[in-house]
Short mmCIF file of C-alpha atoms in Angstrom, two decimals:
data_model
loop_
_atom_site.label_atom_id
_atom_site.label_comp_id
_atom_site.label_asym_id
_atom_site.label_seq_id
_atom_site.Cartn_x
_atom_site.Cartn_y
_atom_site.Cartn_z
CA MET A 10 -36.98 10.89 40.37
CA ASN A 11 -34.83 13.05 38.07
CA GLN A 12 -31.69 11.68 39.70
CA LEU A 13 -32.92 8.10 39.25
CA ILE A 14 -33.50 8.77 35.56
CA THR A 15 -30.07 10.38 35.26
CA ALA A 16 -28.32 7.44 36.93
CA ALA A 17 -30.13 4.93 34.74
CA ALA A 18 -29.63 6.89 31.51
CA VAL A 19 -25.91 7.49 32.07
CA ALA A 20 -25.23 3.86 32.98
CA ALA A 21 -27.16 2.46 30.02
CA GLY A 22 -25.73 4.99 27.62
CA LEU A 23 -22.13 4.24 28.59
CA VAL A 24 -22.64 0.48 28.21
CA LEU A 25 -24.33 0.84 24.81
CA ILE A 26 -21.57 3.19 23.60
CA ALA A 27 -18.74 1.02 24.94
CA GLY A 28 -20.00 -2.27 23.50
CA PRO A 29 -19.29 -1.70 19.78
CA PHE A 30 -15.75 -0.57 20.67
CA LEU A 31 -14.86 -3.01 23.43
CA ILE A 32 -16.12 -6.24 21.87
CA PRO A 33 -13.97 -5.95 18.68
CA ALA A 34 -11.01 -4.98 20.89
CA LEU A 35 -11.49 -8.11 23.02
CA HIS A 36 -11.68 -10.15 19.81
CA LYS A 37 -8.45 -8.62 18.54
CA LEU A 38 -6.70 -9.28 21.85
CA LYS A 39 -8.00 -12.88 21.73
CA PHE A 40 -9.64 -12.52 25.15
CA GLY A 41 -11.91 -15.47 24.39
CA GLN A 42 -13.79 -17.68 26.83
CA SER A 43 -12.55 -21.23 27.32
CA ILE A 44 -15.44 -23.68 27.64
CA ARG A 45 -15.13 -26.63 30.04
CA GLU A 46 -15.01 -29.95 28.21
CA GLU A 47 -17.21 -31.53 30.89
CA GLY A 48 -19.88 -28.87 30.36
CA PRO A 49 -22.94 -29.23 28.09
CA LYS A 50 -21.84 -30.12 24.56
CA SER A 51 -23.99 -27.32 23.13
CA HIS A 52 -21.73 -24.81 24.88
CA GLN A 53 -18.65 -25.80 22.88
CA ALA A 54 -19.87 -23.50 20.09
CA LYS A 55 -19.36 -20.59 22.51
CA SER A 56 -15.63 -21.18 22.76
CA GLY A 57 -13.72 -18.06 21.78
CA THR A 58 -16.59 -15.65 22.54
CA PRO A 59 -14.98 -12.56 24.13
CA THR A 60 -15.12 -12.38 27.89
CA MET A 61 -14.30 -9.63 30.45
CA GLY A 62 -17.43 -7.75 29.37
CA GLY A 63 -17.58 -6.48 32.93
CA LEU A 64 -15.17 -3.82 31.68
CA MET A 65 -18.15 -2.08 30.09
CA ILE A 66 -20.61 -2.66 32.97
CA ILE A 67 -18.74 -1.71 36.13
CA PRO A 68 -17.15 1.57 34.96
CA ALA A 69 -20.58 2.62 33.65
CA ILE A 70 -22.19 1.98 37.06
CA THR A 71 -19.36 3.84 38.79
CA VAL A 72 -19.55 6.92 36.57
CA ALA A 73 -23.36 7.04 36.64
CA THR A 74 -23.41 6.79 40.44
CA LEU A 75 -20.78 9.51 40.85
CA VAL A 76 -22.69 11.76 38.44
CA ALA A 77 -26.16 11.30 39.92
CA ALA A 78 -25.67 10.41 43.59
CA PRO A 79 -24.36 12.44 46.53
CA HIS A 80 -20.82 11.44 47.46
CA SER A 81 -21.87 10.22 50.88
CA ALA A 82 -20.02 7.61 52.93
CA GLU A 83 -22.76 5.09 52.12
CA VAL A 84 -22.58 5.58 48.35
CA LEU A 85 -18.78 5.58 48.30
CA LEU A 86 -18.71 2.41 50.42
CA ALA A 87 -21.08 0.68 48.00
CA LEU A 88 -18.78 1.64 45.14
CA PHE A 89 -15.76 0.43 47.12
CA ILE A 90 -17.36 -2.98 47.70
CA MET A 91 -18.26 -3.33 44.03
CA LEU A 92 -14.90 -2.08 42.73
CA GLY A 93 -12.99 -4.26 45.20
CA HIS A 94 -14.70 -7.33 43.74
CA PHE A 95 -14.18 -5.88 40.26
CA ALA A 96 -10.43 -5.84 40.91
CA LEU A 97 -10.50 -9.47 42.10
CA GLY A 98 -12.57 -10.54 39.10
CA PHE A 99 -10.31 -8.69 36.67
CA LEU A 100 -7.21 -10.36 38.13
CA ASP A 101 -8.94 -13.75 37.90
CA ASP A 102 -9.92 -13.20 34.26
CA TYR A 103 -6.50 -11.74 33.39
CA ILE A 104 -4.72 -14.81 34.73
CA LYS A 105 -7.10 -17.20 32.97
CA VAL A 106 -7.46 -15.39 29.65
CA VAL A 107 -4.17 -13.55 29.19
CA LYS A 108 -1.79 -15.76 31.15
CA LYS A 109 -3.64 -18.90 29.94
CA ARG A 110 -3.84 -20.42 33.43
CA ASN A 111 -7.22 -22.13 33.68
CA LEU A 112 -7.73 -21.79 37.45
CA GLY A 113 -7.11 -18.03 37.72
CA LEU A 114 -6.78 -16.72 41.26
CA LYS A 115 -6.57 -19.37 43.95
CA ALA A 116 -9.54 -19.65 46.30
CA ARG A 117 -7.51 -18.45 49.28
CA GLN A 118 -6.32 -15.41 47.32
CA LYS A 119 -9.92 -14.45 46.53
CA LEU A 120 -10.94 -15.04 50.15
CA LEU A 121 -8.08 -12.87 51.39
CA GLY A 122 -9.19 -10.04 49.13
CA GLN A 123 -12.83 -10.42 50.15
CA THR A 124 -11.84 -10.50 53.83
CA ALA A 125 -10.02 -7.18 53.37
CA ILE A 126 -13.14 -5.72 51.72
CA ALA A 127 -15.28 -7.02 54.60
CA ILE A 128 -12.97 -5.45 57.23
CA VAL A 129 -13.12 -2.04 55.52
CA THR A 130 -16.89 -2.38 55.13
CA MET A 131 -17.39 -3.07 58.82
CA ALA A 132 -14.98 -0.33 59.89
CA ILE A 133 -16.70 2.35 57.81
CA GLY A 134 -20.17 0.92 58.37
CA THR A 135 -19.93 0.97 62.16
CA LYS A 136 -18.00 4.23 62.56
CA CYS A 137 -19.50 6.39 59.81
CA LEU A 138 -22.90 4.89 59.03
CA GLY A 139 -24.00 3.72 62.46
CA ILE A 140 -24.53 0.11 61.40
CA ASP A 141 -25.04 -2.00 64.52
CA THR A 142 -24.70 -5.74 65.08
CA THR A 143 -28.41 -6.55 64.92
CA VAL A 144 -30.00 -8.66 62.21
CA TRP A 145 -33.58 -8.03 61.10
CA VAL A 146 -35.61 -11.22 60.60
CA PRO A 147 -38.39 -10.46 58.07
CA VAL A 148 -40.90 -13.19 58.94
CA LEU A 149 -40.72 -12.43 62.67
CA ASP A 150 -40.31 -8.67 62.04
CA THR A 151 -37.81 -8.48 64.85
CA ALA A 152 -34.15 -7.56 65.24
CA ILE A 153 -31.68 -9.90 66.95
CA ASP A 154 -28.32 -8.67 68.23
CA ILE A 155 -25.69 -11.24 67.27
CA GLY A 156 -22.71 -9.26 68.54
CA TRP A 157 -19.37 -10.15 67.00
CA GLY A 158 -21.17 -12.74 64.89
CA TYR A 159 -22.29 -9.87 62.68
CA PHE A 160 -18.74 -9.43 61.40
CA ALA A 161 -18.74 -13.06 60.27
CA LEU A 162 -22.16 -12.50 58.69
CA VAL A 163 -20.86 -9.57 56.62
CA LEU A 164 -17.96 -11.66 55.35
CA PHE A 165 -20.35 -14.53 54.58
CA VAL A 166 -22.71 -12.23 52.68
CA LEU A 167 -19.88 -10.71 50.62
CA VAL A 168 -18.22 -14.02 49.79
CA GLY A 169 -21.45 -15.94 49.32
CA THR A 170 -23.24 -13.38 47.15
CA SER A 171 -20.30 -12.56 44.89
CA ASN A 172 -19.51 -16.23 44.31
CA ALA A 173 -23.19 -17.14 43.84
CA VAL A 174 -23.62 -14.50 41.12
CA ASN A 175 -20.38 -15.77 39.59
CA LEU A 176 -21.84 -19.30 39.45
CA THR A 177 -25.07 -17.98 37.94
CA ASP A 178 -23.13 -16.51 35.02
CA GLY A 179 -23.23 -19.71 32.96
CA LEU A 180 -25.94 -19.04 30.37
CA ASP A 181 -26.38 -16.14 27.97
CA GLY A 182 -28.13 -13.30 29.77
CA LEU A 183 -28.89 -15.26 32.94
CA ALA A 184 -26.73 -13.38 35.44
CA SER A 185 -27.31 -9.96 33.82
CA GLY A 186 -31.09 -10.32 34.02
CA ALA A 187 -31.10 -11.89 37.48
CA VAL A 188 -28.94 -9.09 38.90
CA ALA A 189 -31.13 -6.45 37.22
CA ILE A 190 -34.22 -7.98 38.86
CA ALA A 191 -32.60 -8.26 42.30
CA MET A 192 -31.23 -4.72 42.20
CA SER A 193 -34.60 -3.37 41.04
CA SER A 194 -35.99 -4.74 44.29
CA TYR A 195 -33.20 -3.09 46.23
CA ALA A 196 -33.80 0.22 44.49
CA VAL A 197 -37.37 0.08 45.85
CA ILE A 198 -36.15 -1.02 49.28
CA CYS A 199 -33.67 1.86 49.37
CA VAL A 200 -36.33 4.42 48.48
CA ARG A 201 -38.75 3.04 51.07
CA THR A 202 -36.11 2.96 53.82
CA GLY A 203 -34.55 6.36 53.16
CA HIS A 204 -31.33 5.25 51.47
CA ASP A 205 -31.79 7.65 48.57
CA GLY A 206 -28.15 7.78 47.45
CA LEU A 207 -27.89 4.01 47.49
CA ALA A 208 -31.10 3.84 45.42
CA LEU A 209 -29.26 5.68 42.63
CA PHE A 210 -26.43 3.14 42.80
CA CYS A 211 -29.00 0.34 42.49
CA ALA A 212 -30.73 2.09 39.57
CA ALA A 213 -27.43 2.49 37.74
CA THR A 214 -26.69 -1.21 38.26
CA VAL A 215 -30.11 -2.24 36.94
CA SER A 216 -29.77 -0.04 33.87
CA ALA A 217 -26.21 -1.16 33.08
CA CYS A 218 -27.22 -4.83 33.32
CA ILE A 219 -30.23 -4.34 31.06
CA ALA A 220 -28.10 -2.46 28.51
CA PHE A 221 -25.51 -5.25 28.66
CA LEU A 222 -28.21 -7.70 27.57
CA ARG A 223 -28.02 -5.97 24.17
CA PHE A 224 -24.75 -7.85 23.71
CA ASN A 225 -25.23 -10.76 26.13
CA LEU A 226 -28.58 -12.27 25.16
CA HIS A 227 -28.47 -15.59 23.30
CA PRO A 228 -26.41 -15.91 21.19
CA ALA A 229 -24.07 -13.80 23.31
CA LYS A 230 -21.55 -11.57 21.59
CA VAL A 231 -19.65 -11.14 24.85
CA PHE A 232 -19.60 -12.64 28.34
CA MET A 233 -19.21 -10.54 31.48
CA GLY A 234 -16.57 -12.86 32.94
CA ASP A 235 -15.49 -12.83 36.57
CA THR A 236 -14.70 -9.15 35.98
CA GLY A 237 -18.41 -8.50 35.83
CA SER A 238 -20.01 -11.30 37.86
CA LEU A 239 -17.89 -10.95 41.01
CA ALA A 240 -18.35 -7.17 40.93
CA LEU A 241 -22.11 -7.39 40.41
CA GLY A 242 -22.29 -9.92 43.22
CA GLY A 243 -20.44 -7.39 45.35
CA ALA A 244 -22.95 -4.72 44.35
CA VAL A 245 -25.89 -6.91 45.39
CA ALA A 246 -24.15 -7.75 48.68
CA ALA A 247 -23.48 -4.05 49.28
CA ALA A 248 -27.17 -3.25 48.86
CA GLY A 249 -28.12 -5.94 51.37
CA ILE A 250 -25.52 -4.95 53.96
CA LEU A 251 -25.94 -1.17 53.74
CA THR A 252 -29.74 -1.37 54.01
CA HIS A 253 -29.27 -3.81 56.91
CA THR A 254 -31.49 -6.41 55.20
CA GLU A 255 -29.02 -9.29 55.09
CA VAL A 256 -31.66 -11.97 55.71
CA LEU A 257 -34.04 -10.46 53.14
CA LEU A 258 -31.15 -10.65 50.65
CA ALA A 259 -31.43 -14.44 50.74
CA ILE A 260 -35.01 -14.09 49.46
CA VAL A 261 -34.32 -11.37 46.89
CA GLY A 262 -31.32 -13.39 45.66
CA PHE A 263 -33.07 -16.77 45.82
CA VAL A 264 -31.91 -17.66 42.30
CA PHE A 265 -28.29 -17.06 43.31
CA VAL A 266 -28.81 -19.06 46.50
CA CYS A 267 -30.13 -22.03 44.51
CA GLU A 268 -27.18 -21.87 42.11
CA ALA A 269 -24.66 -21.91 44.96
CA LEU A 270 -26.48 -24.58 46.96
CA SER A 271 -26.67 -26.87 43.93
CA VAL A 272 -22.87 -26.80 43.64
CA ILE A 273 -22.38 -27.41 47.37
CA ILE A 274 -24.87 -30.30 47.40
CA GLN A 275 -23.33 -31.84 44.27
CA VAL A 276 -19.80 -31.72 45.68
CA ILE A 277 -20.78 -33.11 49.09
CA SER A 278 -22.88 -35.89 47.56
CA PHE A 279 -20.20 -36.95 45.09
CA LYS A 280 -17.42 -36.93 47.68
CA THR A 281 -19.43 -38.85 50.29
CA THR A 282 -21.45 -41.27 48.16
CA GLY A 283 -19.88 -41.12 44.70
CA LYS A 284 -23.29 -40.15 43.29
CA ARG A 285 -24.52 -36.89 41.79
CA VAL A 286 -27.80 -35.31 42.85
CA PHE A 287 -28.03 -33.16 39.71
CA ARG A 288 -27.19 -34.03 36.11
CA MET A 289 -24.70 -31.18 36.34
CA SER A 290 -24.17 -28.19 38.59
CA PRO A 291 -24.76 -25.27 38.85
CA ILE A 292 -28.43 -26.11 38.61
CA HIS A 293 -29.08 -24.24 35.34
CA HIS A 294 -27.04 -26.95 33.59
CA HIS A 295 -29.23 -29.62 35.22
CA PHE A 296 -32.25 -28.26 33.35
CA GLU A 297 -30.28 -27.89 30.13
CA LEU A 298 -29.26 -31.54 30.22
CA GLY A 299 -32.89 -32.38 30.97
CA GLY A 300 -33.84 -31.09 27.54
CA TRP A 301 -34.67 -27.44 28.20
CA LYS A 302 -33.39 -24.90 25.70
CA GLU A 303 -30.94 -22.38 27.09
CA THR A 304 -33.37 -19.53 26.48
CA LYS A 305 -36.13 -21.36 28.39
CA VAL A 306 -33.88 -21.90 31.40
CA VAL A 307 -32.96 -18.21 31.45
CA LEU A 308 -36.59 -17.08 31.14
CA VAL A 309 -37.80 -19.44 33.90
CA PHE A 310 -35.01 -18.34 36.24
CA TRP A 311 -35.80 -14.67 35.55
CA CYS A 312 -39.47 -15.34 36.35
CA ALA A 313 -38.44 -17.05 39.59
CA GLY A 314 -36.36 -13.98 40.44
CA LEU A 315 -39.34 -11.71 39.82
CA ILE A 316 -41.62 -13.81 42.02
CA VAL A 317 -39.26 -13.91 45.00
CA SER A 318 -38.58 -10.18 44.62
CA VAL A 319 -42.30 -9.45 44.94
CA ILE A 320 -42.44 -11.71 48.00
CA ALA A 321 -39.46 -9.94 49.56
CA LEU A 322 -40.94 -6.49 48.97
CA SER A 323 -44.20 -7.58 50.58
CA MET A 324 -42.25 -8.38 53.76
CA LEU A 325 -41.05 -4.80 54.30
#
């Protein structure tokens, strides 16, 4: 318990200390967010708000974890997964914000980086942590050996989760709160399944995200950017993979799943029929354009995250 408190306190403290220094620095460097013209008109007022706020979240999680947790292969691998996505997100933001190239990293460049992370994860996971190729199915409470398919599953979880959290980061506080809720569930899962070091990593992530809300709640003073969202998505994916609860992750991260699916459905529908299923995707914009205030959308999505987290924990 003392270690959990230490991890949470260090992570939150570092974020709260860094904010007042980093945000003015991002302003001075003109690292402002560009708002899509096709997005909700109310979001145009956010143009110029500093981005790359992940620079205060991810280092805080890293330091807090290293301070509080044992430097085991599992903990270090979780940090590697998160920091690998942090590097990809930072490059993406740097290209978009500093180099003024709207698209940032190309999709294949991101996928190449994530594939490299997945290969290292599987190599260390199988050789050092004893992770096998079985998948636990919560509802059936049974494990199914999928053989080499498990390698594809790990890549899918890493790519899918990191990109889904990235898509969720479209409203003030939405992604920060949703990740905090999901990782709270994983902190409990880790404690109940004996992954004590990983529990400290999860606790640090929860605390850092909650502290970040001090600057990211509506109206946001800073956005986390891809620097934060891709890395936090990597952290959530790491928790799911290293606890061997990849299927349960889809329930814990139901909000992220819905965000990603809404984009996929919208693209397929528009390309095949010329019609849109949603007013706008990701789905949080659909509700905004339906008349919901931004703060209401965020609160409802947080509540949905809490509900599915309780459901997921009841399946253990």
